[in-house]
Amino acid sequence: MKRFQQKAVIMIAVVVGSLIGAVKGQEARQRWMFKVLSKQDERLSRAVRKSEARKGKILLDDIEMAAYHKS
């Protein structure tokens, strides 16, 4: 179900982005798409962190993750 929701959000963003691109131009389309997809990515990130916290894992911030994972 979550995978379907993710795909649906992306499909809606592409369709609405195309309409915005036709009306306001490609730059406005790119800004809007970036904003929508960034919000979606942030929600997914928060959900993963919340599920890891429930499992009892230690939560690391971005700097700690970058230092811990070298790739």
Short mmCIF file of N, CA and C in Angstrom, two decimals:
data_model
loop_
_atom_site.label_atom_id
_atom_site.label_comp_id
_atom_site.label_asym_id
_atom_site.label_seq_id
_atom_site.Cartn_x
_atom_site.Cartn_y
_atom_site.Cartn_z
N MET A 1 0.82 -1.19 0.00
CA MET A 1 0.00 0.00 0.00
C MET A 1 0.87 1.26 0.00
N LYS A 2 1.93 1.26 0.81
CA LYS A 2 2.80 2.44 0.87
C LYS A 2 3.50 2.66 -0.46
N ARG A 3 3.89 1.56 -1.09
CA ARG A 3 4.57 1.67 -2.37
C ARG A 3 3.64 2.28 -3.42
N PHE A 4 2.37 1.89 -3.37
CA PHE A 4 1.38 2.46 -4.29
C PHE A 4 1.22 3.95 -4.04
N GLN A 5 1.19 4.35 -2.76
CA GLN A 5 1.06 5.77 -2.43
C GLN A 5 2.25 6.56 -2.94
N GLN A 6 3.44 6.00 -2.80
CA GLN A 6 4.64 6.68 -3.27
C GLN A 6 4.60 6.88 -4.78
N LYS A 7 4.20 5.84 -5.49
CA LYS A 7 4.10 5.94 -6.94
C LYS A 7 3.01 6.92 -7.35
N ALA A 8 1.91 6.93 -6.61
CA ALA A 8 0.81 7.84 -6.92
C ALA A 8 1.24 9.29 -6.74
N VAL A 9 1.99 9.57 -5.69
CA VAL A 9 2.47 10.94 -5.45
C VAL A 9 3.39 11.38 -6.59
N ILE A 10 4.26 10.50 -7.01
CA ILE A 10 5.19 10.84 -8.10
C ILE A 10 4.43 11.05 -9.40
N MET A 11 3.46 10.19 -9.68
CA MET A 11 2.68 10.34 -10.91
C MET A 11 1.89 11.66 -10.90
N ILE A 12 1.28 11.99 -9.78
CA ILE A 12 0.53 13.24 -9.68
C ILE A 12 1.47 14.43 -9.84
N ALA A 13 2.66 14.34 -9.23
CA ALA A 13 3.63 15.43 -9.34
C ALA A 13 4.05 15.64 -10.80
N VAL A 14 4.24 14.56 -11.52
CA VAL A 14 4.64 14.68 -12.93
C VAL A 14 3.52 15.29 -13.77
N VAL A 15 2.29 14.85 -13.55
CA VAL A 15 1.16 15.37 -14.33
C VAL A 15 0.93 16.86 -14.02
N VAL A 16 0.87 17.19 -12.74
CA VAL A 16 0.65 18.59 -12.36
C VAL A 16 1.85 19.44 -12.78
N GLY A 17 3.05 18.88 -12.66
CA GLY A 17 4.24 19.59 -13.09
C GLY A 17 4.21 19.90 -14.58
N SER A 18 3.71 18.99 -15.37
CA SER A 18 3.58 19.23 -16.80
C SER A 18 2.61 20.38 -17.09
N LEU A 19 1.50 20.40 -16.34
CA LEU A 19 0.54 21.49 -16.51
C LEU A 19 1.15 22.83 -16.10
N ILE A 20 1.86 22.84 -15.00
CA ILE A 20 2.52 24.07 -14.55
C ILE A 20 3.56 24.51 -15.57
N GLY A 21 4.30 23.54 -16.14
CA GLY A 21 5.30 23.86 -17.15
C GLY A 21 4.68 24.48 -18.39
N ALA A 22 3.49 23.99 -18.76
CA ALA A 22 2.82 24.53 -19.94
C ALA A 22 2.31 25.95 -19.69
N VAL A 23 1.88 26.23 -18.47
CA VAL A 23 1.30 27.53 -18.16
C VAL A 23 2.36 28.55 -17.74
N LYS A 24 3.20 28.19 -16.78
CA LYS A 24 4.13 29.15 -16.20
C LYS A 24 5.57 29.01 -16.70
N GLY A 25 5.88 27.93 -17.35
CA GLY A 25 7.24 27.75 -17.86
C GLY A 25 7.98 26.65 -17.12
N GLN A 26 9.09 26.24 -17.72
CA GLN A 26 9.84 25.12 -17.20
C GLN A 26 10.53 25.41 -15.86
N GLU A 27 10.96 26.64 -15.65
CA GLU A 27 11.62 26.97 -14.39
C GLU A 27 10.65 26.84 -13.22
N ALA A 28 9.43 27.31 -13.38
CA ALA A 28 8.42 27.19 -12.33
C ALA A 28 8.09 25.72 -12.10
N ARG A 29 8.05 24.94 -13.17
CA ARG A 29 7.78 23.51 -13.06
C ARG A 29 8.87 22.82 -12.26
N GLN A 30 10.11 23.14 -12.54
CA GLN A 30 11.22 22.52 -11.83
C GLN A 30 11.22 22.88 -10.36
N ARG A 31 10.94 24.14 -10.02
CA ARG A 31 10.87 24.55 -8.62
C ARG A 31 9.76 23.81 -7.89
N TRP A 32 8.59 23.72 -8.52
CA TRP A 32 7.45 23.05 -7.89
C TRP A 32 7.72 21.57 -7.70
N MET A 33 8.27 20.92 -8.73
CA MET A 33 8.59 19.48 -8.64
C MET A 33 9.60 19.23 -7.53
N PHE A 34 10.63 20.06 -7.43
CA PHE A 34 11.64 19.90 -6.40
C PHE A 34 11.01 20.02 -5.01
N LYS A 35 10.13 21.00 -4.84
CA LYS A 35 9.49 21.21 -3.55
C LYS A 35 8.62 20.01 -3.16
N VAL A 36 7.82 19.52 -4.08
CA VAL A 36 6.92 18.41 -3.79
C VAL A 36 7.71 17.13 -3.51
N LEU A 37 8.68 16.83 -4.35
CA LEU A 37 9.43 15.59 -4.17
C LEU A 37 10.34 15.65 -2.95
N SER A 38 10.82 16.83 -2.59
CA SER A 38 11.63 16.98 -1.38
C SER A 38 10.78 16.71 -0.14
N LYS A 39 9.56 17.22 -0.14
CA LYS A 39 8.65 16.96 0.99
C LYS A 39 8.38 15.47 1.12
N GLN A 40 8.16 14.80 0.00
CA GLN A 40 7.89 13.37 0.02
C GLN A 40 9.10 12.62 0.56
N ASP A 41 10.29 13.00 0.12
CA ASP A 41 11.51 12.35 0.59
C ASP A 41 11.70 12.56 2.09
N GLU A 42 11.40 13.76 2.55
CA GLU A 42 11.54 14.07 3.98
C GLU A 42 10.56 13.24 4.80
N ARG A 43 9.34 13.06 4.32
CA ARG A 43 8.36 12.23 5.02
C ARG A 43 8.82 10.80 5.13
N LEU A 44 9.37 10.27 4.04
CA LEU A 44 9.87 8.90 4.07
C LEU A 44 11.02 8.76 5.04
N SER A 45 11.91 9.74 5.05
CA SER A 45 13.05 9.72 5.97
C SER A 45 12.58 9.73 7.41
N ARG A 46 11.60 10.58 7.72
CA ARG A 46 11.07 10.64 9.08
C ARG A 46 10.41 9.33 9.48
N ALA A 47 9.71 8.69 8.54
CA ALA A 47 9.05 7.41 8.84
C ALA A 47 10.08 6.32 9.14
N VAL A 48 11.17 6.31 8.39
CA VAL A 48 12.22 5.31 8.62
C VAL A 48 12.85 5.54 9.99
N ARG A 49 13.16 6.79 10.32
CA ARG A 49 13.76 7.10 11.61
C ARG A 49 12.82 6.74 12.76
N LYS A 50 11.53 6.97 12.57
CA LYS A 50 10.55 6.65 13.61
C LYS A 50 10.47 5.14 13.82
N SER A 51 10.49 4.37 12.72
CA SER A 51 10.42 2.91 12.86
C SER A 51 11.69 2.36 13.49
N GLU A 52 12.85 2.95 13.19
CA GLU A 52 14.09 2.51 13.82
C GLU A 52 14.08 2.83 15.31
N ALA A 53 13.51 3.96 15.69
CA ALA A 53 13.42 4.32 17.10
C ALA A 53 12.53 3.33 17.85
N ARG A 54 11.45 2.91 17.21
CA ARG A 54 10.56 1.92 17.84
C ARG A 54 11.26 0.59 18.05
N LYS A 55 12.16 0.24 17.14
CA LYS A 55 12.89 -1.02 17.24
C LYS A 55 14.02 -0.96 18.27
N GLY A 56 14.30 0.23 18.78
CA GLY A 56 15.33 0.37 19.79
C GLY A 56 16.71 0.68 19.24
N LYS A 57 16.80 1.00 17.97
CA LYS A 57 18.09 1.34 17.38
C LYS A 57 18.50 2.75 17.80
N ILE A 58 19.79 3.01 17.78
CA ILE A 58 20.31 4.33 18.10
C ILE A 58 20.18 5.21 16.88
N LEU A 59 19.59 6.38 17.06
CA LEU A 59 19.39 7.30 15.95
C LEU A 59 20.60 8.22 15.83
N LEU A 60 21.10 8.34 14.62
CA LEU A 60 22.24 9.21 14.34
C LEU A 60 21.77 10.38 13.49
N ASP A 61 22.38 11.55 13.68
CA ASP A 61 22.03 12.68 12.83
C ASP A 61 22.84 12.58 11.53
N ASP A 62 22.66 13.53 10.63
CA ASP A 62 23.28 13.46 9.31
C ASP A 62 24.81 13.47 9.38
N ILE A 63 25.37 14.27 10.28
CA ILE A 63 26.82 14.36 10.39
C ILE A 63 27.39 13.05 10.92
N GLU A 64 26.74 12.48 11.91
CA GLU A 64 27.20 11.20 12.45
C GLU A 64 27.08 10.10 11.41
N MET A 65 26.00 10.12 10.62
CA MET A 65 25.84 9.12 9.56
C MET A 65 26.94 9.25 8.52
N ALA A 66 27.29 10.48 8.16
CA ALA A 66 28.34 10.70 7.16
C ALA A 66 29.69 10.23 7.71
N ALA A 67 29.96 10.44 8.98
CA ALA A 67 31.22 10.02 9.57
C ALA A 67 31.27 8.51 9.74
N TYR A 68 30.15 7.90 10.07
CA TYR A 68 30.10 6.47 10.32
C TYR A 68 30.13 5.67 9.02
N HIS A 69 29.39 6.11 8.03
CA HIS A 69 29.34 5.44 6.73
C HIS A 69 30.20 6.21 5.75
N LYS A 70 31.28 5.61 5.36
CA LYS A 70 32.24 6.34 4.51
C LYS A 70 31.82 6.41 3.06
N SER A 71 30.87 5.61 2.61
CA SER A 71 30.48 5.63 1.19
C SER A 71 29.43 6.63 0.90
#
